[in-house]
């Protein structure tokens, strides 16, 4: 007689084993019709899942109106859509063998082994989508069937798919006690596929769907193994949400920082230099330097001290911190001293032996630094500190190196070398809350100045059941409580997530939503009791005895590469005046006005503005179009009347017409306000009378 406890705390008792579908029907016919799946004791299941004992259960339903989609609903929807797409492929291409088809963040994909001579291109998408539409329209049920391991393996051997046999063997190794198939319709009659599930109750629950792209892939990700075709798609509960998603993707393509960065000459990634290593060109360097100057001013106000540290350090430093070898997979291989390496060669030391010696500490070496914090710790410990010296705030724009897999690299957003606006604060426990507040204030200043209003706050806590975290549980409790208390002061909603802490301490992350709603994890503040312990840091307290400081790691921008990549896409390359690599371009109407144009250019240059002069032979409209394409905030068109009046005719970015003519000095003052106060609208206010913001 299972008792089902629902999310509101209410309970329903049943006389025998039931399914989530039975529970939904018991609650009401409307819910029974709407339900897509359920979570039973935390596990995502289909509506046909058998429940034989007491359980906590929540039903999964489609979103109402404009409410956001439940992630579980999207997972079920996209997993089911992947099966429908796979069936359409096998209808279209007899002999196509299915490999693996999971849901992913933006949709789903299926890896497929095509018969010799067959292929899938974008030209095939309409036919495949038509076949999918017919399967969905038929509203066939997703029906689960099960076989014992022996019978299931025998079936797969008869079917002759080494891919599905491999999937089954992996499931068995992971502890499966049977094998299951899902049919779109009747088992052994309609199309089916080996699958753990769960799925929607029927194909008709799939609303809007679309095949997005096709790419090459490899079996098990091994480029030396079988070559496969990967077909990507996406699905939503309805066509309206699908249309909105496709519009967002199109807007994202327009804003792609790699495309805009290339057009505006902001950065370059050169194969000869190396993947994931950014070359900042002069225009991009201006954006980066302006941001550094901006935050540098705030750091001085808060009493930070600037430090510089090397890009490489001895392995023992990172052994002590815990970064090596625990995070060895994301680090570049250590560099062994040349003399030691020659000796190892003479000893016929193998690569495996070398790796073991480095990992176990029998051999020293050097490491490209993955973190700045150990070096800042050594600066702190380089002299005796008193409680009167604390807090000590050390800041550095420090470049670090992480080895990301080549398939995970993406422009400036995922790189192998990046510069953090890093700082480490060493304080007493009594000072901790105020110091966290100061770090959070920096993030808020950045967001306000750049007009970033949409963001979420996430407090990352340790997972009590995980082994990756180090240190005294009592220290963790105090650090986590400090983070929770600090998050409360922000005046915005925040969530706590177990398992999101750094290995040495909890953290507060800022997850920003850009102009088209995408989420980016940027700034972070972390509280750390553990590294001061590992490095045996201390200061002399008022009682004249040693005390352990608390450490705060913080990076308001996160990394300069990722933050500027975000800004490029957020602003679509149209930076505010104070950040724009080129702020103003001066265009003479004709050769007769070139002398006055040069005079205007020189005055702007003397005022410290980033300005250029285009007195080329192209027609005026062509020169205006070029300047507009380069997203320059202001274009000054000057002719004989402007020369007589000492004025300039102003075009603002994004406005197709001239705003009008104003005295040059008035324009200079308005631009000064926008640059020095990091505001916008001061120039437009010359013509509208409105106040800059």
XYZ file of C-alpha atoms in Angstrom:
693
model
C 0.000 0.000 0.000
C 2.311 2.792 -1.176
C 1.856 6.267 0.283
C 2.759 9.035 -2.168
C 3.930 12.359 -0.719
C 3.439 15.303 -3.087
C 5.482 18.558 -3.151
C 2.882 20.439 -1.084
C 3.228 17.848 1.686
C -0.126 16.193 1.023
C -0.251 12.398 0.851
C -2.254 9.862 -1.129
C -2.490 6.211 -0.192
C -2.996 3.442 -2.769
C -3.960 -0.207 -2.273
C -1.369 -1.640 -4.686
C 1.576 -0.715 -6.887
C 0.858 2.318 -9.017
C 2.474 4.577 -11.637
C 2.843 8.376 -11.806
C 0.063 8.273 -14.417
C -2.221 6.678 -11.816
C -1.359 9.379 -9.286
C -2.042 12.128 -11.835
C -5.418 10.550 -12.686
C -6.285 10.285 -8.999
C -5.627 14.018 -8.591
C -7.696 15.008 -11.603
C -8.324 14.418 -15.324
C -6.707 17.729 -16.332
C -3.433 16.828 -14.677
C -3.570 13.300 -16.075
C -3.855 14.757 -19.576
C -1.087 17.337 -19.084
C 1.484 15.222 -17.240
C 4.729 14.480 -19.092
C 6.700 12.529 -16.490
C 7.620 12.587 -12.830
C 10.372 12.620 -10.262
C 10.107 9.762 -7.786
C 12.456 10.020 -4.814
C 14.530 12.432 -6.890
C 14.783 10.169 -9.964
C 13.402 11.347 -13.317
C 10.961 8.694 -14.599
C 8.248 8.195 -17.178
C 4.547 8.104 -16.355
C 4.639 4.304 -16.673
C 7.241 3.857 -13.891
C 6.057 1.317 -11.289
C 5.961 2.496 -7.671
C 5.605 -0.286 -5.116
C 6.666 1.426 -1.868
C 6.183 4.784 -0.129
C 7.723 7.576 -2.174
C 8.070 11.335 -2.636
C 6.773 12.306 -6.051
C 6.387 15.442 -8.168
C 4.689 15.454 -11.551
C 6.252 17.220 -14.542
C 3.965 19.308 -16.739
C 4.378 21.700 -19.678
C 4.807 25.416 -18.909
C 1.761 27.650 -18.718
C 1.577 30.802 -20.779
C 4.946 32.533 -20.879
C 6.313 30.687 -17.842
C 9.819 29.240 -18.294
C 10.121 25.580 -19.255
C 10.827 23.056 -16.511
C 14.307 21.608 -17.270
C 12.927 18.110 -16.650
C 10.129 18.709 -19.153
C 12.658 19.869 -21.746
C 14.848 16.827 -21.090
C 11.951 14.413 -21.639
C 10.784 16.335 -24.675
C 14.195 16.421 -26.333
C 15.056 12.825 -25.502
C 11.799 11.777 -27.130
C 12.378 14.062 -30.135
C 15.809 12.433 -30.611
C 14.061 9.060 -30.997
C 11.572 10.495 -33.485
C 14.434 11.965 -35.527
C 16.295 8.655 -35.425
C 13.204 6.826 -36.690
C 12.873 9.348 -39.525
C 16.530 8.795 -40.479
C 16.106 5.010 -40.581
C 12.955 5.413 -42.671
C 14.870 7.613 -45.114
C 18.155 5.654 -45.155
C 17.708 1.876 -44.774
C 20.801 0.385 -43.173
C 21.608 3.464 -41.063
C 22.789 2.279 -37.650
C 22.060 4.285 -34.510
C 24.882 4.875 -32.037
C 23.888 7.295 -29.297
C 21.274 10.078 -28.979
C 21.178 12.206 -25.827
C 19.459 15.481 -24.955
C 21.895 18.389 -24.557
C 21.564 21.943 -23.269
C 20.117 23.490 -26.421
C 18.396 20.427 -27.887
C 19.531 16.927 -28.769
C 21.647 14.982 -31.215
C 22.036 11.495 -32.610
C 25.265 9.879 -33.768
C 24.570 7.662 -36.768
C 26.696 5.223 -38.759
C 25.542 5.579 -42.359
C 25.890 2.795 -44.936
C 28.625 3.219 -47.523
C 27.748 5.855 -50.084
C 24.982 7.441 -47.977
C 25.145 10.918 -46.497
C 22.996 13.535 -44.785
C 23.152 17.206 -45.724
C 21.023 20.254 -45.015
C 19.165 19.483 -48.250
C 17.759 16.402 -46.509
C 16.379 18.292 -43.518
C 12.929 19.119 -45.034
C 12.269 15.454 -45.849
C 13.406 14.290 -42.412
C 11.322 16.975 -40.676
C 8.283 15.932 -42.757
C 8.731 12.339 -41.614
C 9.101 13.502 -38.005
C 5.916 15.563 -38.281
C 3.949 12.483 -39.392
C 5.260 10.427 -36.462
C 4.331 13.222 -34.047
C 0.916 13.724 -35.642
C 0.185 9.999 -35.207
C 0.573 10.535 -31.436
C 2.047 7.098 -30.926
C 2.839 6.066 -27.342
C 6.399 5.617 -26.133
C 6.214 2.049 -24.862
C 8.885 0.443 -22.727
C 9.788 -3.241 -22.948
C 12.436 -5.110 -20.974
C 14.600 -8.189 -21.430
C 17.022 -9.974 -19.154
C 20.679 -9.270 -19.786
C 21.216 -12.595 -21.550
C 18.110 -12.288 -23.744
C 18.843 -8.625 -24.457
C 22.418 -9.314 -25.545
C 21.235 -12.171 -27.706
C 18.736 -9.872 -29.420
C 21.403 -7.245 -30.073
C 23.755 -9.853 -31.522
C 21.001 -10.974 -33.902
C 20.373 -7.376 -34.960
C 24.094 -7.013 -35.723
C 24.716 -3.494 -34.353
C 28.094 -3.344 -32.669
C 27.209 0.143 -31.471
C 24.109 -0.903 -29.564
C 25.904 -3.976 -28.258
C 28.652 -1.678 -26.958
C 26.045 0.583 -25.314
C 24.479 -2.442 -23.620
C 27.809 -3.747 -22.348
C 28.600 -0.319 -20.895
C 25.208 -0.240 -19.157
C 25.855 -3.692 -17.699
C 29.288 -2.609 -16.448
C 27.587 0.370 -14.787
C 25.287 -2.000 -12.870
C 22.196 -2.472 -15.081
C 20.272 -5.651 -14.159
C 18.362 -5.744 -17.447
C 18.081 -4.056 -20.851
C 15.184 -1.934 -22.039
C 13.817 -0.729 -25.373
C 11.404 2.080 -26.180
C 9.026 1.730 -29.123
C 7.088 4.558 -30.714
C 3.976 2.431 -30.733
C 3.759 -1.300 -30.061
C 6.884 -3.279 -29.067
C 8.059 -5.777 -31.714
C 5.711 -4.116 -34.179
C 6.670 -0.436 -34.493
C 10.090 1.232 -34.535
C 12.096 0.918 -31.326
C 15.554 1.591 -29.928
C 17.665 0.330 -27.053
C 17.235 2.986 -24.380
C 17.215 3.411 -20.620
C 14.576 6.160 -20.853
C 12.552 7.899 -19.670
C 10.357 9.423 -22.380
C 7.171 11.398 -22.874
C 3.928 9.426 -22.779
C 3.503 9.835 -26.555
C 4.980 11.467 -29.647
C 2.081 13.927 -29.826
C 3.423 15.723 -26.736
C 6.325 17.061 -28.861
C 5.391 20.610 -29.843
C 7.824 22.643 -31.934
C 10.901 20.890 -33.335
C 13.610 21.531 -35.893
C 16.716 19.799 -37.242
C 19.486 22.327 -36.749
C 22.740 21.066 -38.231
C 24.840 18.101 -39.252
C 28.477 17.411 -38.387
C 31.069 14.655 -38.363
C 31.860 12.783 -35.159
C 33.799 9.731 -34.041
C 32.816 6.634 -32.103
C 33.741 7.140 -28.429
C 35.240 10.492 -29.456
C 38.279 8.659 -30.872
C 39.347 10.196 -34.185
C 41.021 6.901 -35.112
C 37.750 4.992 -34.649
C 34.587 4.788 -36.807
C 33.520 7.998 -38.505
C 29.937 8.920 -37.674
C 27.391 11.533 -38.698
C 26.010 13.668 -35.877
C 22.594 15.181 -36.515
C 21.562 18.001 -34.181
C 18.021 19.129 -33.452
C 15.995 21.027 -30.904
C 12.466 20.799 -29.536
C 10.119 22.857 -27.375
C 6.660 22.377 -25.873
C 5.114 24.579 -28.583
C 5.952 26.319 -31.843
C 5.904 29.764 -30.237
C 8.802 28.857 -27.959
C 10.635 27.236 -30.849
C 10.232 30.406 -32.930
C 11.536 32.526 -30.064
C 14.525 30.205 -29.663
C 15.337 30.369 -33.381
C 15.103 34.166 -33.306
C 17.471 34.198 -30.343
C 19.922 31.957 -32.189
C 19.816 34.256 -35.203
C 20.472 37.258 -32.969
C 23.282 35.340 -31.270
C 24.854 34.670 -34.675
C 24.761 38.392 -35.419
C 26.390 39.076 -32.053
C 28.998 36.295 -32.230
C 32.094 37.835 -30.654
C 34.353 35.881 -33.006
C 32.707 37.461 -36.063
C 32.418 40.954 -34.575
C 35.914 40.727 -33.107
C 37.311 39.965 -36.537
C 35.343 42.774 -38.240
C 36.363 45.338 -35.637
C 39.929 44.041 -35.337
C 39.701 43.447 -31.578
C 41.627 40.194 -31.181
C 43.133 37.319 -33.076
C 43.726 33.643 -32.394
C 46.601 32.448 -34.543
C 47.297 28.764 -35.199
C 51.025 29.430 -35.215
C 50.726 30.886 -31.697
C 48.376 28.164 -30.484
C 44.706 27.364 -29.966
C 43.065 29.114 -27.054
C 45.771 31.793 -26.801
C 44.465 35.289 -27.510
C 46.439 37.990 -29.299
C 45.075 41.388 -28.301
C 45.279 43.755 -31.257
C 45.559 47.535 -30.690
C 41.775 48.070 -30.822
C 41.057 45.212 -28.416
C 43.882 46.325 -26.149
C 42.144 49.698 -25.760
C 38.959 48.007 -24.515
C 40.950 45.851 -22.119
C 43.056 48.761 -20.821
C 39.990 50.954 -20.276
C 38.392 48.225 -18.181
C 41.614 47.743 -16.215
C 41.884 51.493 -15.584
C 38.243 51.584 -14.509
C 38.562 48.780 -11.955
C 42.031 50.040 -10.957
C 40.512 53.313 -9.780
C 38.030 51.407 -7.614
C 40.791 49.199 -6.218
C 42.788 52.234 -5.080
C 39.676 53.606 -3.402
C 39.240 50.349 -1.476
C 42.879 50.154 -0.395
C 44.232 47.376 -2.633
C 47.949 47.049 -3.329
C 49.180 46.044 -6.801
C 51.519 43.057 -7.155
C 53.104 41.177 -10.058
C 53.993 37.487 -10.112
C 55.737 35.188 -12.628
C 53.932 32.953 -15.096
C 55.693 29.816 -13.886
C 56.566 28.411 -10.476
C 57.931 25.302 -8.793
C 55.656 22.291 -8.534
C 56.042 22.218 -4.751
C 54.126 25.498 -4.551
C 51.116 23.903 -6.242
C 51.544 20.646 -4.332
C 51.178 22.624 -1.128
C 48.144 24.527 -2.417
C 46.527 21.294 -3.606
C 46.232 22.318 -7.251
C 48.768 19.650 -8.268
C 48.156 16.839 -8.892
C 44.429 17.021 -7.996
C 43.620 19.148 -11.071
C 46.345 17.707 -13.288
C 43.954 17.033 -16.188
C 43.293 20.763 -16.603
C 46.935 21.816 -16.302
C 49.766 21.895 -18.780
C 52.406 19.208 -18.179
C 55.141 20.205 -15.728
C 58.465 21.456 -17.042
C 61.464 19.508 -15.719
C 64.794 21.247 -15.118
C 67.050 20.604 -18.173
C 69.859 19.138 -16.071
C 67.452 16.776 -14.294
C 65.943 15.822 -17.624
C 69.347 14.893 -19.061
C 69.967 12.657 -16.048
C 66.570 10.974 -16.489
C 67.339 10.324 -20.157
C 70.634 8.713 -19.169
C 68.692 6.503 -16.744
C 66.327 5.458 -19.583
C 63.409 6.841 -17.599
C 60.088 6.249 -19.394
C 57.354 8.874 -19.768
C 55.193 6.900 -17.344
C 57.943 6.805 -14.722
C 58.554 10.525 -15.196
C 54.854 11.271 -14.664
C 54.741 9.110 -11.534
C 57.810 10.775 -10.031
C 56.345 14.222 -10.642
C 52.961 13.250 -9.227
C 54.397 11.579 -6.133
C 56.864 14.392 -5.404
C 60.032 12.377 -6.039
C 60.998 14.822 -8.772
C 60.580 18.574 -8.825
C 59.714 20.692 -11.806
C 57.964 23.888 -12.801
C 54.357 24.527 -13.769
C 52.684 27.203 -15.860
C 50.557 28.704 -13.126
C 46.890 27.639 -13.187
C 46.125 30.016 -10.297
C 47.576 33.230 -8.885
C 46.596 32.582 -5.265
C 49.644 30.527 -4.156
C 51.993 33.310 -5.235
C 49.937 35.968 -3.454
C 50.043 33.758 -0.364
C 53.829 33.717 -0.530
C 53.882 37.513 -0.809
C 51.704 37.747 2.299
C 53.946 35.343 4.217
C 57.150 37.094 3.135
C 56.999 39.341 6.193
C 55.600 39.134 9.703
C 52.122 40.626 9.883
C 50.336 42.152 12.842
C 46.583 42.363 13.365
C 47.078 46.104 12.830
C 48.242 45.381 9.231
C 45.094 43.493 8.342
C 43.264 43.385 6.048
C 45.953 42.976 3.403
C 44.475 43.263 -0.108
C 46.752 42.136 -2.965
C 45.570 42.673 -6.551
C 47.010 41.558 -9.887
C 45.931 41.276 -13.482
C 47.532 37.850 -13.534
C 47.644 35.551 -16.550
C 47.033 31.860 -15.825
C 47.053 28.761 -18.006
C 44.613 25.839 -18.114
C 44.677 23.012 -20.612
C 41.209 22.879 -22.157
C 40.365 20.144 -24.645
C 40.489 21.492 -28.203
C 36.814 20.683 -28.740
C 35.873 22.854 -25.755
C 37.684 25.979 -26.937
C 35.527 28.831 -28.209
C 36.896 32.217 -29.211
C 37.540 34.298 -26.088
C 34.948 32.520 -23.979
C 36.894 29.296 -23.442
C 40.653 29.711 -23.764
C 43.898 28.186 -22.495
C 45.590 31.369 -21.335
C 43.573 34.112 -19.674
C 44.088 37.121 -17.447
C 42.090 37.401 -14.240
C 41.398 40.664 -12.454
C 42.517 38.696 -9.461
C 42.879 39.697 -5.837
C 43.388 37.931 -2.538
C 42.455 39.452 0.771
C 43.866 38.313 4.102
C 41.817 39.351 7.103
C 40.744 38.452 10.596
C 37.545 36.517 11.090
C 35.949 39.655 12.554
C 36.770 41.576 9.358
C 35.468 38.867 7.016
C 31.914 40.108 6.510
C 32.976 43.685 5.731
C 35.629 42.473 3.294
C 33.144 40.268 1.436
C 30.800 43.271 1.265
C 33.578 45.340 -0.324
C 34.157 42.636 -2.939
C 30.456 42.484 -3.755
C 30.360 46.272 -4.038
C 32.991 46.086 -6.787
C 30.840 43.683 -8.780
C 27.798 45.921 -8.363
C 29.762 48.997 -9.506
C 30.893 47.159 -12.642
C 27.387 45.986 -13.459
C 25.855 49.419 -12.879
C 28.468 51.202 -14.981
C 28.057 48.789 -17.892
C 24.269 48.717 -17.668
C 24.121 45.031 -16.720
C 20.851 44.736 -14.834
C 19.870 41.097 -15.316
C 21.907 38.703 -13.210
C 21.471 35.814 -10.806
C 23.467 35.172 -7.646
C 24.555 31.623 -6.850
C 26.135 30.565 -3.573
C 28.241 27.478 -4.272
C 28.435 25.098 -1.310
C 30.295 21.842 -0.826
C 28.593 18.521 -1.440
C 28.809 16.682 1.895
C 29.025 13.359 0.059
C 31.881 14.348 -2.281
C 35.562 13.745 -1.576
C 37.077 16.603 -3.577
C 36.799 19.178 -0.775
C 39.619 19.738 1.705
C 39.766 21.187 5.178
C 38.041 21.235 8.537
C 34.212 20.895 8.318
C 33.892 23.559 11.019
C 35.801 26.012 8.831
C 33.518 25.132 5.909
C 30.445 25.838 8.004
C 31.718 29.283 9.001
C 32.744 30.120 5.427
C 29.416 28.990 3.987
C 27.497 30.983 6.564
C 29.563 34.080 5.685
C 28.688 33.638 1.985
C 24.982 33.202 2.734
C 24.953 36.292 4.931
C 26.770 38.338 2.272
C 24.361 37.198 -0.453
C 21.462 38.402 1.695
C 22.884 41.934 1.695
C 22.666 42.213 -2.105
C 18.925 42.737 -2.055
C 18.323 40.262 -4.883
C 17.156 36.662 -4.981
C 19.909 34.075 -4.712
C 20.140 30.314 -4.753
C 22.411 27.914 -2.891
C 23.795 24.985 -4.894
C 25.597 22.059 -3.324
C 28.633 20.793 -5.199
C 29.456 24.182 -6.773
C 32.114 25.223 -4.235
C 35.819 25.400 -5.061
C 37.818 22.563 -3.507
C 39.103 24.919 -0.798
C 35.995 26.981 -0.007
C 32.467 28.165 -0.841
C 31.864 30.978 -3.292
C 29.407 33.572 -4.541
C 29.055 33.567 -8.337
C 27.330 36.154 -10.506
C 25.515 34.653 -13.488
C 24.741 37.432 -15.943
C 22.019 37.457 -18.605
C 23.008 39.351 -21.724
C 20.880 41.447 -24.079
C 19.207 38.357 -25.603
C 18.787 36.372 -22.422
C 21.803 34.032 -22.507
C 23.508 33.273 -19.187
C 27.209 33.767 -18.459
C 29.052 33.032 -15.223
C 31.376 35.996 -14.696
C 32.402 37.515 -11.357
C 33.155 35.398 -8.290
C 33.957 35.865 -4.582
C 35.321 32.889 -2.601
C 35.903 32.451 1.139
C 38.825 30.235 2.100
C 39.915 28.941 5.508
C 41.913 26.085 3.993
C 44.800 27.560 1.988
C 45.958 29.665 4.979
C 46.039 26.363 6.864
C 47.939 24.514 4.126
C 50.540 27.302 3.914
C 50.664 27.806 7.689
C 49.874 31.531 7.421
C 49.648 33.597 10.575
C 49.593 37.087 11.960
C 50.348 38.347 15.454
C 47.128 39.149 17.284
C 46.441 41.747 19.959
C 47.267 39.036 22.510
C 50.762 38.792 20.996
C 50.194 35.189 19.835
C 49.937 33.790 16.278
C 46.485 33.646 14.659
C 45.357 32.203 11.328
C 43.991 34.740 8.787
C 40.963 34.074 6.609
C 41.494 34.444 2.858
C 39.124 35.797 0.202
C 39.624 35.125 -3.507
C 37.780 37.533 -5.765
C 37.640 38.414 -9.463
C 34.800 40.834 -10.376
C 35.363 40.498 -14.136
C 36.336 36.837 -13.866
C 38.739 36.789 -16.787
C 39.393 39.670 -19.146
C 39.006 37.374 -22.162
C 35.624 35.976 -21.178
C 34.316 39.289 -19.861
C 35.229 41.183 -23.019
C 33.885 38.330 -25.161
C 30.632 38.738 -23.232
C 30.692 42.525 -23.687
C 31.262 42.216 -27.444
C 28.143 40.058 -27.741
C 26.131 41.998 -25.164
C 26.714 45.299 -26.966
C 26.914 43.634 -30.413
C 30.237 45.459 -30.810
C 28.639 48.875 -30.163
C 30.630 49.758 -27.055
C 29.715 52.802 -24.978
C 31.798 55.846 -25.834
C 34.275 55.440 -22.968
C 35.073 51.855 -24.029
C 34.962 52.210 -27.815
C 38.382 51.694 -29.461
C 37.567 54.570 -31.807
C 35.184 57.138 -30.375
C 34.841 59.644 -33.193
C 35.512 59.792 -36.917
C 35.726 63.116 -38.770
C 34.603 63.237 -42.415
C 35.036 66.316 -44.613
C 32.191 66.783 -47.104
C 34.732 67.423 -49.846
C 38.351 68.327 -50.407
C 37.486 71.995 -49.774
C 36.632 71.201 -46.160
C 39.625 68.979 -45.472
C 41.653 71.663 -43.697
C 38.823 72.382 -41.244
C 38.286 68.634 -40.758
C 41.960 68.285 -39.813
C 41.611 71.146 -37.356
C 38.579 69.445 -35.722
C 40.487 66.164 -35.627
C 43.474 67.814 -33.933
C 41.277 69.526 -31.328
C 39.615 66.217 -30.466
C 42.985 64.501 -30.283
C 44.323 67.216 -27.970
C 41.303 66.671 -25.727
C 42.312 63.035 -25.318
C 39.685 61.524 -27.556
C 40.287 58.470 -29.750
C 39.578 59.953 -33.162
C 40.451 59.399 -36.815
C 40.075 61.403 -40.003
C 38.755 59.893 -43.228
C 39.480 62.328 -46.051
C 39.640 59.592 -48.655
C 38.491 59.794 -52.240
C 35.320 57.730 -51.673
C 31.991 59.491 -51.795
C 30.719 60.859 -48.491
C 27.923 58.281 -48.155
C 30.384 55.435 -48.666
C 32.649 56.840 -45.942
C 29.659 57.242 -43.606
C 28.650 53.629 -44.265
C 32.171 52.358 -43.509
C 32.265 54.276 -40.213
C 28.804 52.968 -39.275
C 29.855 49.378 -39.998
C 32.795 49.856 -37.645
C 30.312 50.858 -34.913
C 32.004 54.157 -34.091
C 29.845 56.081 -31.591
C 30.011 59.459 -33.360
C 30.631 60.578 -36.921
C 31.307 64.277 -37.498
C 30.535 65.476 -41.006
C 31.995 68.941 -41.656
C 31.524 71.262 -44.601
C 31.996 74.955 -45.504
C 29.145 76.132 -43.224
C 30.632 74.240 -40.269
C 34.018 75.828 -40.968
C 32.463 79.314 -40.924
C 30.478 78.654 -37.731
C 33.079 76.559 -35.888
C 30.532 73.758 -35.642
C 30.250 70.065 -36.436
C 27.333 68.091 -37.856
C 26.841 65.024 -35.654
C 25.721 61.501 -36.514
C 25.211 59.134 -33.594
C 25.650 55.380 -33.972
C 22.411 53.623 -34.808
C 20.648 56.789 -36.056
C 20.348 57.028 -39.824
C 20.218 60.822 -40.007
C 22.255 63.770 -38.767
C 21.288 64.950 -35.315
C 22.193 68.473 -36.394
C 25.059 70.944 -36.035
C 26.486 72.126 -32.703
C 29.520 74.201 -31.756
C 32.649 72.056 -31.619
C 33.330 73.051 -28.007
C 29.823 71.939 -26.959
C 30.395 68.565 -28.611
C 33.806 68.245 -26.934
C 32.263 68.888 -23.512
C 29.425 66.400 -24.061
C 31.865 63.669 -25.104
C 34.040 64.476 -22.083
C 31.045 63.840 -19.827
C 30.316 60.493 -21.503
C 33.931 59.379 -21.225
C 34.916 60.633 -17.787
C 31.602 59.850 -16.093
C 31.094 56.640 -18.108
C 27.573 57.695 -19.055
C 25.697 57.817 -22.330
C 23.353 60.301 -23.964
C 25.221 63.532 -23.252
C 25.759 64.234 -26.950
C 22.143 63.437 -27.867
C 21.084 65.741 -25.010
C 22.625 68.653 -26.940
C 19.793 68.214 -29.428
C 16.953 66.948 -27.215
C 17.570 68.725 -23.937
C 17.350 65.420 -22.044
C 19.782 64.473 -19.278
C 22.598 61.979 -19.889
C 22.360 58.628 -18.093
